[in-house]
Amino acid sequence: MSYKEDLNDRNKDILEVKKIDDETRDFLGVSILKFLDKKNLLNNPAKLALFSYSHLLHWKFSPDTISKCKTSSNLNFETAQNYFKHTEKFKQIPFHVRSLDNLTEGGIDVGSITEIFGEAGSGKSQICFQLALNCQLSSEVMASPGKALYISTDKRISTERINQMSRAFKERFKNHPSVQDLKCLDNIYVEEYNTVEDFRRTILKLQRNHEILSNLKVLIIDSIAGIFRHENNYIKRSKDIRETFQLFERFAVKYNFAILVTNHLTSIPETQKQTASLGSTWDSLVSTKIKIEKLLNFEDSENESHQVRLMSIVYSPRLPCSKAKFSINSSSLADEVNPKAYPLADATLTTKIMTLIQQAVNYKQLRRGANEATKTLNRGLSEFIVMAADAEPLEILLHLPLLCEDKNVPYVFVRSKQALGRACGVSRPIIACSVTSNEGSQLKPQITTIQQEIEKLLV
């Protein structure tokens, strides 16, 4: 079967694509209207009204016919009340990271294009993976959960990473009613493209698969530069980008999903400043532009790598230009340490503390949990208190530092409640623990050393 014959067999599908925007007439490289049924259009004024007057004249419709059809279709202006009802459905896909959700006032917008750009290794793909998981969870800003379509263009998707993140996601939200039977990876559709032609076919595939469209919550393209950067004809590239994403955005508005696109950095020759690649045509299509910057890399006591990043709102129709820090590890995104978590142990001291806690478990010199830690302080049994800086909210622990100061007992924060739980000999997170005293204990020298190091943090 020839290409044109194949299109002819799929008139209905192509007409639906055509409905989105008559700028897409030559999008597939042929005139779509060659294959449309003129009689069918005449019998359906609502469909005919979607085409411009000049196009209908070009396709040999008479002016009288055009006028009658367009008059009979509903072309009234929309009232403000109806408009606001329509836009009420547009919500956000949350990050489930307090600092980022505060920065974006709920997450990335549904019904528009959000671009995240930054240097290689800044965590763009990790953010994409996280949002592909988060869209499956109902929340205040996203009433109905759904699925994600993840299109990778630069490299193969890391199955190990997304499996790791999926397990961490289910562990974190295990008490959420919709998570218990959730099969996270079954709700993420994956495509790998590196050419414009392959990418274009996504439009028809989406249009013809109502099941995916009706349940889609986020379309992720990682990255846009991987598709279009090899096109040397800049005029053609601009046209391809504009037509493709205008069409995608109309899908997003109609079916109520978010479009998240990552992009690379490029240098401006005149100023040597770095900005997102692909130029002004692409910039004009983006609703919200977000920059990710590297700040710090470190390893915790479990030798797990953490990266501190800065997210900045470059421009947005509804958000102020502001910034927020967050951290990335191998399995999730997290808030950067709350400044109230003071003093905070560095990696070396954290390792010593965790080692001592493991020994204290064996010597029965450990009490787990904030309540037990409070009891040991009140009874004068505590040698020092350890708290997790990522406890949410941190305020549930802030009575302990005050009590420690009143009892003259050293206290310190470590970064991870999960790591603290493992050191305490349990698989669940622990937000606080107390190393207790015991006359004649073999741990006394190590306890004294750590007490002294904690005191140095306060100097």
XYZ file of C-alpha atoms in Angstrom:
459
model
C 0.000 0.000 0.000
C 1.369 3.423 -0.944
C 1.811 6.229 1.580
C -1.056 8.229 0.035
C -3.351 5.213 0.001
C -2.543 4.633 3.655
C -3.440 8.226 4.461
C -6.630 7.894 2.454
C -7.657 4.946 4.635
C -7.145 7.071 7.709
C -9.120 10.162 6.721
C -10.831 10.353 10.064
C -7.567 10.289 11.997
C -6.017 12.942 9.791
C -9.097 15.109 10.048
C -8.815 14.972 13.813
C -5.192 16.097 13.562
C -6.318 18.838 11.187
C -8.911 20.005 13.684
C -6.218 21.096 16.092
C -4.829 23.858 13.893
C -5.027 24.539 10.162
C -1.371 25.627 10.275
C -0.613 21.899 10.234
C -1.918 21.435 6.675
C 1.503 20.514 5.300
C 2.859 19.073 8.534
C 3.058 15.528 7.200
C 4.691 16.629 3.967
C 1.490 16.354 1.874
C -1.688 18.378 1.581
C -3.992 16.610 4.007
C -7.118 18.097 2.422
C -6.431 16.133 -0.758
C -7.642 13.108 1.144
C -10.640 14.669 2.910
C -14.193 13.992 1.853
C -15.677 17.308 0.689
C -19.223 16.025 1.038
C -18.525 14.940 4.600
C -17.398 18.453 5.466
C -20.540 19.998 3.958
C -22.668 17.707 6.100
C -20.754 18.657 9.220
C -20.691 22.471 9.602
C -18.971 22.270 12.978
C -15.954 20.563 11.403
C -15.975 22.868 8.387
C -15.982 25.894 10.680
C -12.597 24.831 12.011
C -10.952 25.747 8.686
C -10.093 29.274 7.611
C -12.140 31.119 4.977
C -9.158 31.341 2.596
C -8.479 27.603 2.845
C -12.097 26.764 2.048
C -12.024 29.026 -1.012
C -8.801 27.364 -2.114
C -10.503 23.968 -1.824
C -13.254 25.163 -4.250
C -16.036 25.774 -1.753
C -18.280 28.619 -2.931
C -18.526 31.789 -0.788
C -22.274 31.190 -0.270
C -21.651 27.639 0.962
C -18.945 28.806 3.317
C -21.160 31.560 4.694
C -24.120 29.238 5.298
C -22.017 26.561 6.971
C -20.179 28.956 9.225
C -23.404 30.740 10.184
C -25.045 27.445 11.145
C -22.164 26.420 13.377
C -21.607 27.768 16.858
C -19.061 30.552 16.502
C -20.144 32.719 19.433
C -17.566 34.337 21.675
C -16.898 32.623 24.976
C -18.055 34.339 28.150
C -15.652 35.010 31.013
C -17.669 32.657 33.232
C -17.282 29.766 30.782
C -13.609 30.587 30.304
C -12.906 30.401 34.028
C -14.823 27.128 34.312
C -12.674 25.755 31.489
C -9.389 26.879 33.049
C -10.298 25.589 36.508
C -9.338 22.087 35.382
C -5.746 23.166 34.711
C -3.765 22.156 37.759
C -0.120 21.300 38.420
C 2.025 18.182 38.625
C 3.730 18.539 42.040
C 7.397 17.867 42.775
C 6.525 16.612 46.290
C 9.536 18.593 47.479
C 8.476 21.430 49.751
C 10.983 24.006 48.527
C 10.206 23.327 44.848
C 6.435 23.203 45.308
C 6.633 26.520 47.169
C 8.789 27.986 44.395
C 6.402 26.884 41.631
C 3.225 27.346 43.721
C 2.214 23.737 43.281
C 4.396 22.261 40.523
C 4.618 22.395 36.725
C 1.545 23.707 34.922
C -0.894 21.475 33.083
C -1.980 22.699 29.639
C 1.272 24.462 28.755
C 4.974 23.905 28.001
C 7.538 24.007 30.817
C 11.235 23.984 29.917
C 13.967 22.889 32.320
C 17.483 23.699 31.123
C 20.953 23.389 32.610
C 24.392 21.930 32.120
C 24.996 18.204 31.725
C 24.698 16.315 34.992
C 22.598 18.956 36.723
C 19.711 16.553 37.347
C 17.247 17.354 34.558
C 16.485 13.711 33.742
C 16.102 12.897 37.438
C 13.455 15.612 37.741
C 11.674 14.166 34.697
C 11.678 10.662 36.194
C 10.320 12.016 39.470
C 7.444 13.861 37.799
C 6.605 10.764 35.734
C 6.063 9.013 39.073
C 4.393 11.917 40.861
C 1.670 12.269 38.232
C 0.371 8.852 39.310
C -0.521 10.136 42.767
C -3.597 12.241 43.518
C -2.942 15.437 45.483
C -4.457 18.822 46.322
C -3.169 20.355 43.079
C -3.862 17.289 40.930
C -7.215 15.720 41.731
C -7.015 12.752 39.364
C -3.853 10.657 38.884
C -2.770 9.514 35.441
C 0.087 8.282 33.279
C 3.259 9.680 31.723
C 4.723 9.510 28.217
C 8.522 9.750 28.387
C 10.327 10.500 25.099
C 14.116 10.211 25.296
C 16.251 11.659 22.490
C 19.802 11.965 23.846
C 20.494 8.594 25.414
C 18.891 5.342 26.418
C 16.659 5.542 29.457
C 18.337 4.221 32.595
C 16.102 1.343 33.681
C 18.183 0.855 36.821
C 17.679 4.470 37.891
C 13.945 4.578 37.249
C 13.473 1.225 39.026
C 15.370 2.588 42.009
C 13.268 5.755 42.019
C 10.067 3.747 41.682
C 10.904 1.675 44.767
C 11.761 4.804 46.752
C 8.531 6.466 45.588
C 6.386 3.538 46.765
C 8.241 3.401 50.076
C 7.793 7.125 50.679
C 4.061 7.121 49.883
C 3.244 3.627 51.147
C 0.502 4.999 53.416
C -1.216 6.821 50.555
C -4.445 4.972 49.655
C -3.688 4.820 45.921
C -0.112 3.512 46.208
C -0.553 0.052 47.702
C -1.468 -1.663 44.424
C 0.161 0.900 42.140
C 2.369 -0.521 39.376
C 4.446 2.577 38.728
C 6.353 1.412 35.666
C 3.178 0.198 33.937
C 1.963 3.806 34.002
C 4.974 5.230 32.152
C 5.033 4.902 28.350
C 8.508 5.137 26.845
C 9.703 6.160 23.370
C 13.262 6.738 22.107
C 13.721 9.064 19.108
C 16.601 10.981 17.579
C 15.105 12.306 14.317
C 12.435 14.876 13.538
C 10.553 12.376 11.376
C 10.263 9.836 14.202
C 9.205 12.565 16.571
C 6.463 13.772 14.228
C 4.894 10.338 14.155
C 4.185 10.697 17.854
C 1.416 13.139 16.995
C -0.516 10.628 14.916
C 0.197 7.839 17.400
C -1.163 9.968 20.217
C -4.195 11.103 18.257
C -5.143 7.549 17.352
C -4.734 6.198 20.883
C -7.552 7.717 22.897
C -6.788 5.509 25.904
C -3.351 7.074 26.350
C -4.539 10.629 25.690
C -7.460 10.426 28.084
C -5.220 9.215 30.938
C -2.091 11.228 30.137
C -0.956 13.694 32.815
C 2.526 14.624 31.631
C 4.356 14.407 28.292
C 8.126 14.500 28.869
C 10.671 15.201 26.122
C 14.262 14.687 27.261
C 15.666 16.602 25.474
C 14.346 18.924 22.772
C 17.880 19.697 21.599
C 18.509 16.018 20.877
C 15.910 16.132 18.091
C 16.460 19.484 16.418
C 20.098 20.475 17.026
C 21.386 18.533 13.985
C 19.166 20.467 11.553
C 21.444 22.908 9.693
C 18.643 24.687 7.848
C 17.649 27.118 10.608
C 14.530 28.359 8.822
C 13.255 24.801 8.427
C 14.220 24.003 12.007
C 12.258 26.975 13.321
C 9.230 25.959 11.265
C 9.436 22.347 12.464
C 9.741 23.388 16.106
C 6.872 25.865 15.893
C 4.467 23.508 14.128
C 5.292 20.539 16.328
C 4.888 22.237 19.675
C 1.895 24.354 18.769
C 0.198 21.075 17.976
C 1.408 19.396 21.175
C 0.228 22.352 23.239
C -3.247 22.093 21.752
C -3.310 18.440 22.720
C -2.231 19.458 26.241
C -5.038 22.003 26.559
C -7.673 19.678 25.130
C -6.714 16.612 27.170
C -5.438 18.449 30.246
C -1.833 17.253 30.577
C 1.498 18.988 31.177
C 4.380 19.188 28.697
C 7.831 19.072 30.301
C 10.843 19.593 28.036
C 14.531 19.552 28.968
C 17.117 21.563 27.064
C 20.878 22.000 26.878
C 22.973 25.076 27.515
C 24.623 26.974 24.690
C 26.973 29.967 24.689
C 26.146 33.316 23.087
C 29.277 34.212 21.041
C 29.039 37.975 21.585
C 28.774 37.836 25.376
C 29.934 34.280 26.212
C 26.866 34.002 28.429
C 25.112 30.659 28.569
C 21.452 30.223 27.740
C 19.062 27.497 26.599
C 19.691 26.231 23.069
C 17.464 26.458 19.941
C 16.998 30.225 19.932
C 14.095 32.645 19.969
C 11.576 30.508 18.051
C 11.673 27.884 20.754
C 11.690 30.514 23.522
C 8.460 32.006 22.194
C 6.669 28.658 22.600
C 7.680 28.059 26.213
C 5.291 29.225 28.930
C 7.539 28.605 31.931
C 11.333 28.533 31.776
C 13.310 26.983 34.652
C 17.085 26.828 35.089
C 18.957 24.188 37.120
C 22.462 24.934 38.453
C 24.989 22.770 40.270
C 26.028 23.927 43.745
C 27.590 21.057 45.691
C 28.237 17.307 45.626
C 28.836 15.198 48.752
C 28.555 11.649 50.093
C 26.729 10.658 53.271
C 27.739 8.060 55.831
C 26.236 5.318 53.644
C 28.476 6.431 50.742
C 25.386 7.593 48.863
C 26.005 10.536 46.566
C 23.956 13.719 47.047
C 23.957 16.761 44.784
C 22.735 20.163 45.931
C 21.087 22.110 43.106
C 19.558 25.544 42.605
C 16.268 25.882 40.707
C 15.501 29.343 39.289
C 12.329 30.625 37.626
C 13.633 32.521 34.570
C 10.170 33.539 33.413
C 6.594 32.422 33.918
C 3.133 33.903 33.301
C 2.095 33.305 36.922
C 5.268 33.002 39.020
C 7.769 35.596 40.286
C 11.428 35.153 39.330
C 12.793 33.439 42.429
C 15.074 30.562 43.462
C 15.139 27.498 45.717
C 17.739 24.924 46.709
C 17.075 21.199 46.642
C 19.102 18.002 46.657
C 19.215 14.936 44.427
C 20.313 11.438 45.326
C 20.153 8.188 43.415
C 16.489 7.562 44.202
C 14.670 10.854 44.778
C 14.537 14.621 45.017
C 14.576 16.232 48.460
C 14.639 19.587 50.198
C 17.998 21.089 50.942
C 18.638 20.983 54.670
C 16.393 23.250 56.703
C 18.511 26.044 58.268
C 16.814 25.271 61.593
C 18.624 21.902 61.558
C 21.634 23.215 63.488
C 24.266 22.064 64.236
C 24.566 19.776 61.213
C 27.195 17.027 61.177
C 29.498 16.864 58.163
C 30.128 13.602 56.317
C 33.077 12.571 58.521
C 31.300 13.207 61.807
C 28.113 11.593 60.481
C 30.043 8.392 59.755
C 31.413 8.332 63.308
C 27.965 8.967 64.791
C 26.320 6.237 62.712
C 29.035 3.738 63.651
C 28.589 4.531 67.344
C 24.800 4.224 67.078
C 25.187 0.746 65.548
C 27.407 -0.238 68.490
C 24.989 1.341 70.983
C 22.218 -0.907 69.643
C 24.310 -3.965 70.532
C 25.130 -2.575 73.991
C 21.485 -1.640 74.619
C 22.426 2.018 74.962
C 20.031 3.423 72.375
C 16.482 4.750 72.461
C 14.705 5.286 69.130
C 12.156 7.997 68.341
C 11.491 11.560 69.481
C 9.328 10.484 72.442
C 11.949 8.065 73.766
C 14.664 10.689 73.322
C 12.562 13.150 75.348
C 12.149 10.588 78.147
C 15.905 9.932 78.394
C 16.560 13.673 78.627
C 13.996 14.153 81.385
C 15.434 11.201 83.332
C 19.042 12.359 82.941
C 20.029 9.236 80.966
C 21.072 10.751 77.620
C 24.711 11.139 76.526
C 23.729 12.977 73.328
C 20.778 13.325 70.954
C 20.818 12.733 67.177
C 18.055 14.135 64.943
C 17.275 13.866 61.217
C 17.410 17.137 59.284
C 14.927 15.853 56.692
C 12.139 15.187 59.203
C 8.856 16.644 57.932
C 7.916 19.000 59.396
C 11.139 19.705 61.256
C 9.170 21.568 63.921
C 8.131 18.251 65.499
C 11.742 17.911 66.707
C 12.570 21.468 67.695
C 11.599 20.965 71.349
C 14.570 18.593 71.687
C 17.349 21.198 71.181
C 15.706 23.418 73.826
C 15.476 20.519 76.258
C 19.080 19.485 75.499
C 20.326 22.986 76.266
C 18.329 22.999 79.495
C 19.835 19.628 80.511
C 23.325 20.484 79.142
C 23.280 17.505 76.752
C 24.976 17.718 73.298
C 22.740 17.403 70.232
C 23.362 17.208 66.497
C 21.496 16.786 63.197
C 22.343 14.327 60.428
C 20.994 14.672 56.887
C 18.994 11.486 56.396
C 16.256 9.900 58.530
C 16.531 6.784 56.347
C 20.260 6.455 57.085
C 19.585 7.101 60.770
C 16.987 4.325 60.761
C 19.435 1.863 59.225
C 22.057 2.760 61.829
C 19.440 2.158 64.536
C 18.944 -1.354 63.179
C 15.517 -0.892 61.570
C 14.371 -0.571 57.965
C 12.036 2.368 58.609
C 13.135 6.017 58.875
C 14.013 7.285 62.360
C 13.802 11.031 63.020
C 15.541 11.074 66.426
C 17.424 8.840 68.833
C 19.275 9.074 72.112
C 22.542 7.388 73.021
C 22.172 6.602 76.724
C 24.658 6.345 79.571
C 25.812 3.106 81.187
C 28.414 2.919 83.934
C 31.420 0.898 82.835
C 30.358 0.787 79.184
C 33.089 0.098 76.636
C 31.559 2.825 74.455
C 32.441 5.644 76.863
C 35.640 6.742 75.018
C 33.844 6.958 71.640
C 30.905 8.774 73.262
C 33.224 11.338 74.826
C 35.011 11.919 71.503
C 31.758 12.540 69.646
C 30.444 14.810 72.409
C 33.568 16.944 72.005
C 33.217 17.091 68.218
C 29.574 18.125 68.524
C 30.567 20.906 70.918
C 33.060 22.205 68.321
C 30.218 22.680 65.826
C 28.645 25.232 68.155
C 31.802 27.352 68.501
